[in-house]
mmCIF file of C-alpha atoms and ligand atoms in Angstrom:
data_model
loop_
_atom_site.group_PDB
_atom_site.id
_atom_site.type_symbol
_atom_site.label_atom_id
_atom_site.label_comp_id
_atom_site.label_asym_id
_atom_site.label_seq_id
_atom_site.Cartn_x
_atom_site.Cartn_y
_atom_site.Cartn_z
ATOM 1 C CA MET A 25 105.352 125.557 35.789
ATOM 2 C CA LYS A 26 107.465 128.112 33.182
ATOM 3 C CA ARG A 27 111.379 126.908 33.563
ATOM 4 C CA ILE A 28 113.635 130.483 34.332
ATOM 5 C CA VAL A 29 117.006 130.635 34.471
ATOM 6 C CA ILE A 30 118.708 133.721 35.398
ATOM 7 C CA LEU A 31 122.155 135.394 34.430
ATOM 8 C CA GLY A 32 123.172 137.405 38.066
ATOM 9 C CA SER A 33 121.443 135.346 40.432
ATOM 10 C CA THR A 34 123.437 136.600 43.314
ATOM 11 C CA GLY A 35 122.944 140.291 42.085
ATOM 12 C CA SER A 36 119.995 142.790 43.885
ATOM 13 C CA ILE A 37 117.540 141.424 41.014
ATOM 14 C CA GLY A 38 118.148 137.924 41.015
ATOM 15 C CA GLU A 39 118.181 137.530 44.955
ATOM 16 C CA ASN A 40 114.352 139.221 44.601
ATOM 17 C CA THR A 41 113.587 136.660 41.673
ATOM 18 C CA LEU A 42 114.124 133.817 43.931
ATOM 19 C CA LYS A 43 111.779 135.763 46.248
ATOM 20 C CA ILE A 44 109.193 135.948 43.506
ATOM 21 C CA VAL A 45 110.488 131.955 42.859
ATOM 22 C CA GLU A 46 109.346 131.465 46.361
ATOM 23 C CA ALA A 47 106.555 133.177 46.855
ATOM 24 C CA LEU A 48 103.929 131.354 43.953
ATOM 25 C CA PRO A 49 105.343 128.020 44.886
ATOM 26 C CA GLY A 50 104.505 125.594 41.172
ATOM 27 C CA MET A 51 104.077 128.021 39.038
ATOM 28 C CA PHE A 52 108.188 128.155 38.580
ATOM 29 C CA GLU A 53 110.916 125.939 37.711
ATOM 30 C CA VAL A 54 114.366 127.126 38.384
ATOM 31 C CA VAL A 55 116.344 124.642 35.291
ATOM 32 C CA GLY A 56 120.279 127.257 35.325
ATOM 33 C CA LEU A 57 121.493 129.798 37.940
ATOM 34 C CA ALA A 58 124.813 131.489 36.790
ATOM 35 C CA ALA A 59 126.821 134.362 38.757
ATOM 36 C CA ASN A 60 129.477 135.861 38.047
ATOM 37 C CA THR A 61 132.498 135.463 41.468
ATOM 38 C CA ASN A 62 129.843 134.587 43.983
ATOM 39 C CA GLU A 63 130.686 130.304 44.367
ATOM 40 C CA LYS A 64 129.204 130.502 48.145
ATOM 41 C CA ARG A 65 125.443 132.447 47.742
ATOM 42 C CA LEU A 66 125.877 130.607 44.202
ATOM 43 C CA LEU A 67 125.975 127.428 44.741
ATOM 44 C CA GLU A 68 123.467 127.675 48.576
ATOM 45 C CA GLN A 69 120.806 129.096 45.470
ATOM 46 C CA ALA A 70 121.800 125.779 43.654
ATOM 47 C CA LYS A 71 120.892 123.854 46.629
ATOM 48 C CA GLN A 72 117.690 125.767 47.711
ATOM 49 C CA PHE A 73 116.354 125.460 44.338
ATOM 50 C CA ASN A 74 116.982 122.255 43.443
ATOM 51 C CA VAL A 75 118.505 123.864 40.494
ATOM 52 C CA LYS A 76 121.544 121.478 37.747
ATOM 53 C CA ALA A 77 123.080 123.170 35.610
ATOM 54 C CA THR A 78 125.338 126.351 37.567
ATOM 55 C CA VAL A 79 127.879 128.512 35.783
ATOM 56 C CA LEU A 80 130.361 130.513 37.636
ATOM 57 C CA ALA A 81 130.885 133.285 34.522
ATOM 58 C CA GLY A 82 134.059 135.400 36.168
ATOM 59 C CA LYS A 83 135.571 131.161 36.352
ATOM 60 C CA ASP A 84 133.397 129.607 33.532
ATOM 61 C CA GLY A 85 134.161 132.324 30.651
ATOM 62 C CA GLN A 86 130.805 133.923 28.322
ATOM 63 C CA ASP A 87 130.854 130.605 26.120
ATOM 64 C CA ALA A 88 129.277 128.404 29.413
ATOM 65 C CA LEU A 89 126.703 131.464 29.681
ATOM 66 C CA CYS A 90 125.629 131.216 26.123
ATOM 67 C CA GLU A 91 125.790 127.736 26.786
ATOM 68 C CA LEU A 92 122.898 127.731 29.422
ATOM 69 C CA VAL A 93 121.046 129.623 28.169
ATOM 70 C CA SER A 94 120.826 127.910 24.331
ATOM 71 C CA ARG A 95 119.309 125.241 26.429
ATOM 72 C CA PRO A 96 115.966 123.933 25.353
ATOM 73 C CA ASP A 97 113.920 123.586 28.534
ATOM 74 C CA ILE A 98 113.875 127.166 28.809
ATOM 75 C CA ASP A 99 110.933 129.330 28.688
ATOM 76 C CA ILE A 100 111.944 132.138 30.182
ATOM 77 C CA VAL A 101 115.883 134.143 30.958
ATOM 78 C CA VAL A 102 115.731 136.522 33.851
ATOM 79 C CA CYS A 103 118.770 138.995 32.357
ATOM 80 C CA ALA A 104 119.927 140.878 35.241
ATOM 81 C CA MET A 105 124.317 140.653 34.693
ATOM 82 C CA VAL A 106 125.326 143.963 35.167
ATOM 83 C CA GLY A 107 127.020 145.768 31.840
ATOM 84 C CA MET A 108 128.111 144.460 28.736
ATOM 85 C CA ALA A 109 128.895 141.645 29.507
ATOM 86 C CA ALA A 110 125.083 140.460 28.959
ATOM 87 C CA LEU A 111 125.390 141.291 24.877
ATOM 88 C CA LYS A 112 126.453 137.200 24.095
ATOM 89 C CA PRO A 113 124.518 136.176 26.080
ATOM 90 C CA VAL A 114 121.264 137.975 25.460
ATOM 91 C CA LEU A 115 121.382 137.188 21.831
ATOM 92 C CA ALA A 116 122.721 133.733 22.685
ATOM 93 C CA ALA A 117 119.050 133.219 24.203
ATOM 94 C CA ILE A 118 116.861 135.054 21.900
ATOM 95 C CA GLU A 119 118.884 132.862 18.862
ATOM 96 C CA ALA A 120 117.932 129.786 20.986
ATOM 97 C CA GLY A 121 113.853 131.073 20.861
ATOM 98 C CA HIS A 122 113.985 132.063 24.542
ATOM 99 C CA ASP A 123 111.702 134.762 25.765
ATOM 100 C CA VAL A 124 114.259 137.091 27.547
ATOM 101 C CA ALA A 125 112.669 139.184 31.085
ATOM 102 C CA PHE A 126 115.129 142.215 30.633
ATOM 103 C CA ALA A 127 116.957 144.298 33.630
ATOM 104 C CA THR A 128 120.255 144.666 32.194
ATOM 105 C CA LYS A 129 119.996 148.259 30.114
ATOM 106 C CA GLU A 130 123.494 148.463 28.987
ATOM 107 C CA VAL A 131 122.460 146.215 26.622
ATOM 108 C CA LEU A 132 119.901 147.800 24.666
ATOM 109 C CA VAL A 133 121.851 151.021 25.171
ATOM 110 C CA ALA A 134 124.847 150.051 23.455
ATOM 111 C CA ALA A 135 123.478 147.027 20.889
ATOM 112 C CA GLY A 136 119.681 148.497 20.991
ATOM 113 C CA GLU A 137 119.382 147.345 17.444
ATOM 114 C CA LEU A 138 121.188 144.832 16.832
ATOM 115 C CA VAL A 139 118.817 143.082 20.001
ATOM 116 C CA MET A 140 115.955 144.025 18.568
ATOM 117 C CA ARG A 141 116.015 143.187 15.234
ATOM 118 C CA GLU A 142 117.112 139.422 16.452
ATOM 119 C CA ARG A 143 114.544 139.582 18.533
ATOM 120 C CA ALA A 144 112.329 140.192 15.656
ATOM 121 C CA LYS A 145 113.554 137.854 13.592
ATOM 122 C CA ALA A 146 112.983 134.926 16.683
ATOM 123 C CA GLY A 147 109.964 136.002 17.160
ATOM 124 C CA VAL A 148 110.694 136.076 20.730
ATOM 125 C CA ARG A 149 109.507 138.606 23.748
ATOM 126 C CA LEU A 150 111.764 141.081 25.991
ATOM 127 C CA LEU A 151 110.083 141.590 28.788
ATOM 128 C CA PRO A 152 110.798 144.803 30.743
ATOM 129 C CA ILE A 153 112.306 144.665 34.366
ATOM 130 C CA ASP A 154 113.314 148.059 35.139
ATOM 131 C CA SER A 155 110.431 149.532 37.098
ATOM 132 C CA GLU A 156 110.147 152.229 34.807
ATOM 133 C CA HIS A 157 109.628 150.140 31.389
ATOM 134 C CA SER A 158 107.559 147.765 33.105
ATOM 135 C CA ALA A 159 105.190 151.342 34.290
ATOM 136 C CA ILE A 160 105.294 151.298 31.068
ATOM 137 C CA PHE A 161 105.104 148.524 29.247
ATOM 138 C CA GLN A 162 101.647 148.159 32.403
ATOM 139 C CA CYS A 163 100.388 150.689 30.659
ATOM 140 C CA LEU A 164 100.582 150.130 27.397
ATOM 141 C CA GLN A 165 98.416 146.872 28.121
ATOM 142 C CA ASP A 166 96.586 147.487 25.116
ATOM 143 C CA SER A 167 97.352 144.389 23.297
ATOM 144 C CA ARG A 168 97.319 146.604 19.563
ATOM 145 C CA ARG A 169 99.968 148.866 21.029
ATOM 146 C CA LEU A 170 103.169 145.878 22.940
ATOM 147 C CA PRO A 171 105.798 146.255 20.583
ATOM 148 C CA TRP A 172 105.646 142.668 19.487
ATOM 149 C CA CYS A 173 101.773 142.677 18.126
ATOM 150 C CA VAL A 174 103.050 146.894 17.032
ATOM 151 C CA GLU A 175 104.989 145.574 14.836
ATOM 152 C CA LYS A 176 102.805 142.679 12.838
ATOM 153 C CA SER A 177 101.417 145.730 11.327
ATOM 154 C CA GLY A 178 104.660 147.459 10.407
ATOM 155 C CA ALA A 179 103.208 150.960 12.207
ATOM 156 C CA THR A 180 104.819 152.786 14.901
ATOM 157 C CA PRO A 181 102.593 152.743 18.231
ATOM 158 C CA ASN A 182 102.243 155.867 16.686
ATOM 159 C CA ALA A 183 98.851 156.826 19.612
ATOM 160 C CA VAL A 184 101.262 157.937 21.574
ATOM 161 C CA GLU A 185 102.847 161.058 22.437
ATOM 162 C CA THR A 186 104.550 160.587 24.932
ATOM 163 C CA LEU A 187 106.759 158.522 27.367
ATOM 164 C CA THR A 188 107.565 160.191 30.864
ATOM 165 C CA LEU A 189 110.134 158.255 32.968
ATOM 166 C CA THR A 190 110.181 159.415 36.663
ATOM 167 C CA ALA A 191 113.564 159.964 38.267
ATOM 168 C CA SER A 192 114.097 159.632 42.375
ATOM 169 C CA GLY A 193 116.499 161.957 41.316
ATOM 170 C CA GLY A 194 119.025 159.781 43.802
ATOM 171 C CA PRO A 195 120.175 161.741 47.338
ATOM 172 C CA PHE A 196 121.855 164.444 46.191
ATOM 173 C CA GLU A 197 117.942 166.720 44.133
ATOM 174 C CA GLY A 198 117.362 169.128 45.263
ATOM 175 C CA ARG A 199 120.488 169.603 47.421
ATOM 176 C CA ALA A 200 122.894 172.435 45.818
ATOM 177 C CA ASP A 201 125.304 172.077 49.156
ATOM 178 C CA VAL A 202 126.743 169.044 47.900
ATOM 179 C CA ASP A 203 130.101 169.687 46.313
ATOM 180 C CA PHE A 204 130.316 167.090 43.617
ATOM 181 C CA GLU A 205 133.407 167.105 43.878
ATOM 182 C CA ARG A 206 133.798 165.804 47.505
ATOM 183 C CA VAL A 207 131.247 164.090 47.395
ATOM 184 C CA SER A 208 132.074 160.334 48.879
ATOM 185 C CA VAL A 209 131.195 157.261 47.114
ATOM 186 C CA GLY A 210 129.606 156.042 50.595
ATOM 187 C CA GLU A 211 127.267 159.012 50.131
ATOM 188 C CA VAL A 212 126.516 158.207 46.628
ATOM 189 C CA LEU A 213 125.663 154.875 47.732
ATOM 190 C CA ASP A 214 122.777 155.938 50.207
ATOM 191 C CA HIS A 215 120.219 155.706 47.937
ATOM 192 C CA PRO A 216 116.958 157.145 49.700
ATOM 193 C CA ARG A 217 114.437 155.199 48.263
ATOM 194 C CA TRP A 218 115.911 151.892 45.972
ATOM 195 C CA LYS A 219 118.490 149.553 47.374
ATOM 196 C CA MET A 220 120.405 147.936 44.448
ATOM 197 C CA GLY A 221 123.524 147.454 42.707
ATOM 198 C CA ARG A 222 126.641 149.582 43.494
ATOM 199 C CA LYS A 223 126.430 150.180 39.285
ATOM 200 C CA VAL A 224 122.735 151.340 39.421
ATOM 201 C CA THR A 225 123.320 153.475 42.296
ATOM 202 C CA VAL A 226 126.448 155.345 41.231
ATOM 203 C CA ASP A 227 124.423 155.973 37.748
ATOM 204 C CA SER A 228 120.949 156.984 39.681
ATOM 205 C CA ALA A 229 122.689 159.462 41.322
ATOM 206 C CA THR A 230 125.212 161.351 38.685
ATOM 207 C CA MET A 231 121.180 160.718 36.758
ATOM 208 C CA MET A 232 122.882 158.561 33.774
ATOM 209 C CA ASN A 233 120.616 155.932 35.050
ATOM 210 C CA LYS A 234 117.510 157.960 33.568
ATOM 211 C CA GLY A 235 119.550 158.891 30.545
ATOM 212 C CA LEU A 236 120.282 154.418 30.004
ATOM 213 C CA GLU A 237 116.919 154.541 30.696
ATOM 214 C CA ILE A 238 115.970 156.835 27.779
ATOM 215 C CA LEU A 239 117.565 154.549 25.625
ATOM 216 C CA GLU A 240 116.832 151.810 26.925
ATOM 217 C CA ALA A 241 112.877 152.829 26.504
ATOM 218 C CA ARG A 242 114.031 154.300 22.476
ATOM 219 C CA TRP A 243 114.511 150.210 21.764
ATOM 220 C CA MET A 244 112.187 148.020 24.103
ATOM 221 C CA PHE A 245 109.292 150.474 22.815
ATOM 222 C CA ASN A 246 109.970 152.116 19.476
ATOM 223 C CA VAL A 247 109.069 155.530 20.394
ATOM 224 C CA PRO A 248 111.576 158.406 18.967
ATOM 225 C CA VAL A 249 114.002 159.440 21.908
ATOM 226 C CA GLY A 250 112.347 163.500 20.994
ATOM 227 C CA GLN A 251 108.841 161.877 22.271
ATOM 228 C CA ILE A 252 110.482 160.135 25.928
ATOM 229 C CA ASP A 253 110.465 162.740 28.980
ATOM 230 C CA VAL A 254 112.044 162.568 32.550
ATOM 231 C CA VAL A 255 110.354 163.971 34.916
ATOM 232 C CA VAL A 256 111.780 164.178 39.073
ATOM 233 C CA HIS A 257 109.077 162.175 41.412
ATOM 234 C CA PRO A 258 111.228 161.884 44.713
ATOM 235 C CA GLU A 259 108.502 159.516 46.024
ATOM 236 C CA SER A 260 108.848 157.059 43.885
ATOM 237 C CA VAL A 261 105.670 156.024 43.477
ATOM 238 C CA VAL A 262 104.345 156.344 40.152
ATOM 239 C CA HIS A 263 106.683 154.555 38.175
ATOM 240 C CA SER A 264 106.193 156.058 34.640
ATOM 241 C CA MET A 265 103.402 157.595 32.590
ATOM 242 C CA VAL A 266 101.915 156.839 28.648
ATOM 243 C CA THR A 267 100.551 160.215 27.722
ATOM 244 C CA PHE A 268 98.248 158.981 24.066
ATOM 245 C CA VAL A 269 97.526 161.432 21.382
ATOM 246 C CA ASP A 270 93.822 162.070 22.849
ATOM 247 C CA GLY A 271 95.137 163.446 26.348
ATOM 248 C CA ALA A 272 94.954 160.523 28.448
ATOM 249 C CA SER A 273 97.478 159.864 30.753
ATOM 250 C CA VAL A 274 98.093 156.165 31.996
ATOM 251 C CA ALA A 275 100.335 155.789 34.879
ATOM 252 C CA GLN A 276 101.248 152.634 36.735
ATOM 253 C CA LEU A 277 101.541 152.487 40.726
ATOM 254 C CA SER A 278 103.054 151.142 43.257
ATOM 255 C CA VAL A 279 105.051 151.315 46.009
ATOM 256 C CA PRO A 280 108.452 151.618 45.859
ATOM 257 C CA ASP A 281 110.078 147.532 45.083
ATOM 258 C CA MET A 282 111.347 146.217 42.562
ATOM 259 C CA ARG A 283 109.899 142.412 43.187
ATOM 260 C CA PHE A 284 106.032 144.746 41.486
ATOM 261 C CA ALA A 285 108.015 144.778 37.552
ATOM 262 C CA ILE A 286 110.288 141.536 38.172
ATOM 263 C CA GLN A 287 107.428 138.920 38.621
ATOM 264 C CA TYR A 288 105.272 140.811 36.202
ATOM 265 C CA ALA A 289 107.823 140.112 33.756
ATOM 266 C CA LEU A 290 107.423 136.373 34.659
ATOM 267 C CA THR A 291 103.762 135.925 35.497
ATOM 268 C CA TRP A 292 103.055 138.588 32.318
ATOM 269 C CA PRO A 293 100.216 138.139 30.839
ATOM 270 C CA GLU A 294 98.643 137.031 34.075
ATOM 271 C CA ARG A 295 98.104 138.853 37.163
ATOM 272 C CA VAL A 296 98.922 136.856 40.267
ATOM 273 C CA ALA A 297 98.417 137.685 43.849
ATOM 274 C CA SER A 298 101.863 136.740 45.864
ATOM 275 C CA GLY A 299 101.259 139.294 49.467
ATOM 276 C CA MET A 300 102.789 142.887 48.172
ATOM 277 C CA PRO A 301 102.621 145.286 50.229
ATOM 278 C CA ARG A 302 100.241 147.777 49.364
ATOM 279 C CA LEU A 303 99.871 151.809 48.281
ATOM 280 C CA ASP A 304 98.257 153.791 50.895
ATOM 281 C CA LEU A 305 97.965 156.839 49.049
ATOM 282 C CA ALA A 306 96.385 158.459 52.136
ATOM 283 C CA GLN A 307 99.513 157.396 53.611
ATOM 284 C CA VAL A 308 101.253 158.879 51.528
ATOM 285 C CA GLY A 309 99.986 162.215 51.766
ATOM 286 C CA ARG A 310 101.673 163.870 49.179
ATOM 287 C CA LEU A 311 103.296 163.115 44.963
ATOM 288 C CA THR A 312 106.146 165.826 43.751
ATOM 289 C CA PHE A 313 107.041 166.307 40.438
ATOM 290 C CA ARG A 314 109.409 168.741 39.194
ATOM 291 C CA ALA A 315 112.048 168.884 36.241
ATOM 292 C CA PRO A 316 115.607 167.777 35.941
ATOM 293 C CA ASP A 317 118.250 169.880 36.980
ATOM 294 C CA GLU A 318 120.216 169.056 33.431
ATOM 295 C CA GLY A 319 123.167 171.544 34.309
ATOM 296 C CA ARG A 320 123.206 169.780 37.889
ATOM 297 C CA PHE A 321 123.255 166.763 36.302
ATOM 298 C CA PRO A 322 124.791 166.992 33.133
ATOM 299 C CA CYS A 323 124.477 163.304 32.357
ATOM 300 C CA LEU A 324 121.183 163.481 31.215
ATOM 301 C CA ARG A 325 122.595 165.673 28.604
ATOM 302 C CA LEU A 326 125.092 163.232 27.702
ATOM 303 C CA ALA A 327 122.463 160.479 27.327
ATOM 304 C CA ARG A 328 120.419 162.802 24.666
ATOM 305 C CA GLU A 329 123.321 163.674 22.836
ATOM 306 C CA ALA A 330 124.086 160.004 22.684
ATOM 307 C CA ALA A 331 121.156 159.049 21.496
ATOM 308 C CA VAL A 332 120.556 161.988 18.757
ATOM 309 C CA ALA A 333 123.724 160.918 17.657
ATOM 310 C CA GLY A 334 122.961 157.236 17.574
ATOM 311 C CA GLY A 335 125.071 154.866 15.455
ATOM 312 C CA THR A 336 127.897 154.173 18.233
ATOM 313 C CA LEU A 337 127.754 156.859 19.792
ATOM 314 C CA PRO A 338 125.545 155.238 23.027
ATOM 315 C CA ALA A 339 127.952 152.248 23.228
ATOM 316 C CA VAL A 340 130.333 154.760 23.549
ATOM 317 C CA MET A 341 128.925 156.868 26.196
ATOM 318 C CA ASN A 342 127.425 153.163 28.370
ATOM 319 C CA ALA A 343 130.643 151.502 28.005
ATOM 320 C CA ALA A 344 133.098 154.939 29.464
ATOM 321 C CA ASP A 345 130.165 154.694 32.050
ATOM 322 C CA GLU A 346 130.910 151.640 33.593
ATOM 323 C CA VAL A 347 134.297 152.091 33.978
ATOM 324 C CA ALA A 348 134.467 156.053 35.241
ATOM 325 C CA VAL A 349 131.301 154.556 37.788
ATOM 326 C CA GLU A 350 134.446 151.429 38.586
ATOM 327 C CA ALA A 351 137.143 154.329 38.949
ATOM 328 C CA PHE A 352 135.008 156.248 41.506
ATOM 329 C CA LEU A 353 134.070 153.373 43.515
ATOM 330 C CA GLY A 354 137.717 152.486 43.813
ATOM 331 C CA GLY A 355 138.220 156.160 45.263
ATOM 332 C CA ARG A 356 140.396 156.248 41.674
ATOM 333 C CA LEU A 357 138.103 159.433 40.597
ATOM 334 C CA SER A 358 135.949 161.741 41.639
ATOM 335 C CA PHE A 359 131.886 162.058 41.561
ATOM 336 C CA ALA A 360 132.181 164.837 38.813
ATOM 337 C CA GLY A 361 134.675 163.083 36.983
ATOM 338 C CA ILE A 362 132.273 160.707 35.742
ATOM 339 C CA TRP A 363 130.588 162.805 33.813
ATOM 340 C CA ARG A 364 133.771 164.545 32.847
ATOM 341 C CA THR A 365 134.899 161.866 31.870
ATOM 342 C CA VAL A 366 131.768 160.779 29.989
ATOM 343 C CA GLY A 367 131.645 163.480 27.917
ATOM 344 C CA GLN A 368 135.403 163.380 26.860
ATOM 345 C CA VAL A 369 135.247 160.145 26.031
ATOM 346 C CA MET A 370 131.981 161.015 23.310
ATOM 347 C CA ALA A 371 133.475 164.120 22.421
ATOM 348 C CA ALA A 372 136.665 162.225 20.899
ATOM 349 C CA HIS A 373 134.579 160.158 19.525
ATOM 350 C CA THR A 374 134.185 159.836 15.242
ATOM 351 C CA VAL A 375 130.061 158.257 15.359
ATOM 352 C CA CYS A 376 129.364 155.268 12.723
ATOM 353 C CA ALA A 377 126.139 153.374 12.159
ATOM 354 C CA CYS A 378 126.290 150.562 14.411
ATOM 355 C CA GLY A 379 124.150 147.446 13.337
ATOM 356 C CA ASP A 380 126.326 144.773 13.820
ATOM 357 C CA LEU A 381 127.673 142.471 17.287
ATOM 358 C CA GLU A 382 131.755 143.618 15.671
ATOM 359 C CA THR A 383 130.946 147.881 15.615
ATOM 360 C CA VAL A 384 129.685 147.105 19.229
ATOM 361 C CA VAL A 385 131.992 145.591 21.142
ATOM 362 C CA GLU A 386 134.814 147.746 19.121
ATOM 363 C CA ALA A 387 133.220 150.870 19.666
ATOM 364 C CA ASP A 388 133.089 149.225 23.265
ATOM 365 C CA ALA A 389 136.312 148.928 24.191
ATOM 366 C CA TRP A 390 137.666 151.184 22.261
ATOM 367 C CA ALA A 391 136.107 153.560 24.719
ATOM 368 C CA ARG A 392 136.958 151.959 28.228
ATOM 369 C CA ARG A 393 140.994 152.089 26.428
ATOM 370 C CA LYS A 394 139.783 155.281 25.637
ATOM 371 C CA ALA A 395 138.210 156.037 29.533
ATOM 372 C CA LYS A 396 141.020 154.848 31.342
ATOM 373 C CA GLY A 397 143.572 156.559 29.134
ATOM 374 C CA VAL A 398 140.894 159.781 30.472
ATOM 375 C CA ILE A 399 140.582 159.073 34.580
ATOM 376 C CA GLU A 400 144.919 158.191 34.876
ATOM 377 C CA CYS A 401 145.721 161.852 32.536
ATOM 378 C CA ASN A 402 143.180 163.592 35.089
ATOM 379 C CA GLU A 403 142.516 162.972 38.450
HETATM 380 MG MG1 LIG B 10 115.238 152.202 36.651
#
């Protein structure tokens, strides 16, 4: 039995993780659950899965989360919290020597260098739950290409030429008629393929999600940003692919359902039957791909800028985006205001090196203040 703790258990990834636990009886024991504010649902889950340790982060605080993931009786921590609030608990889980199944991309975006260094020190694994990164992880299953095997030889995975992240493009892909100054919260949250939390759904519509995923992949797989491509693929059947130096590309396909990625992270290196729906390519009929429109979706360009500059700039971009998305969801900022805000905050930032926790936390706090100021001034 694998003993798991789920941070963010009442969110979309958390609920889907529990569905997998339920679908695979005898494989997992849930030893801890944490949610942010939804106490009622947290207690229901604790009762159903007979979990003794629960934390309500909104009430009990971050230290309680860190304490929960530091327990010795854990095999894997599922990190499905939203945003930078997950950073300290992730570091605590790593320090305690636990593998982390990882959905909170913001943490790797803002503090990738720090997290990967601590991970290597502790000798633990970071198993991707983001569907694109799970796909790449699955494409790299030749054990010599796995990040924690590669680092033993000190080499980068040099047989990898490019990682290609697929993007559904969100609800506005290919719709030149949509006015981004006026589009409503409801239209943005109506994602055509994936049912996800609100933050990631807005990020998906601006394509910031793909920008964050470039940085996530850069750290998770130790591949330079210049070797990470994005292609728009509205059907969301090909979840990403790897092209090797011999020109061969390996891709991973399934119907779009986040349980595939979660289950793989939890059962790796095994594959287990759990009654998931099968892909019927004849029924799908056609898969389409096109280059992203960075003029219309500037977040992708901003993310590349942040990735190339490195240092504190990715943390700043991430924090500004979190604040701007929240303002958009609260009706205080237009949809286009999201990337204008992020761009202005990034332009105002003086980049410095970013290897320790204080620098990350400071850059993050600075960007949040700055973004709030920009939003108050402009909108
Ligand atoms: Mg994704």
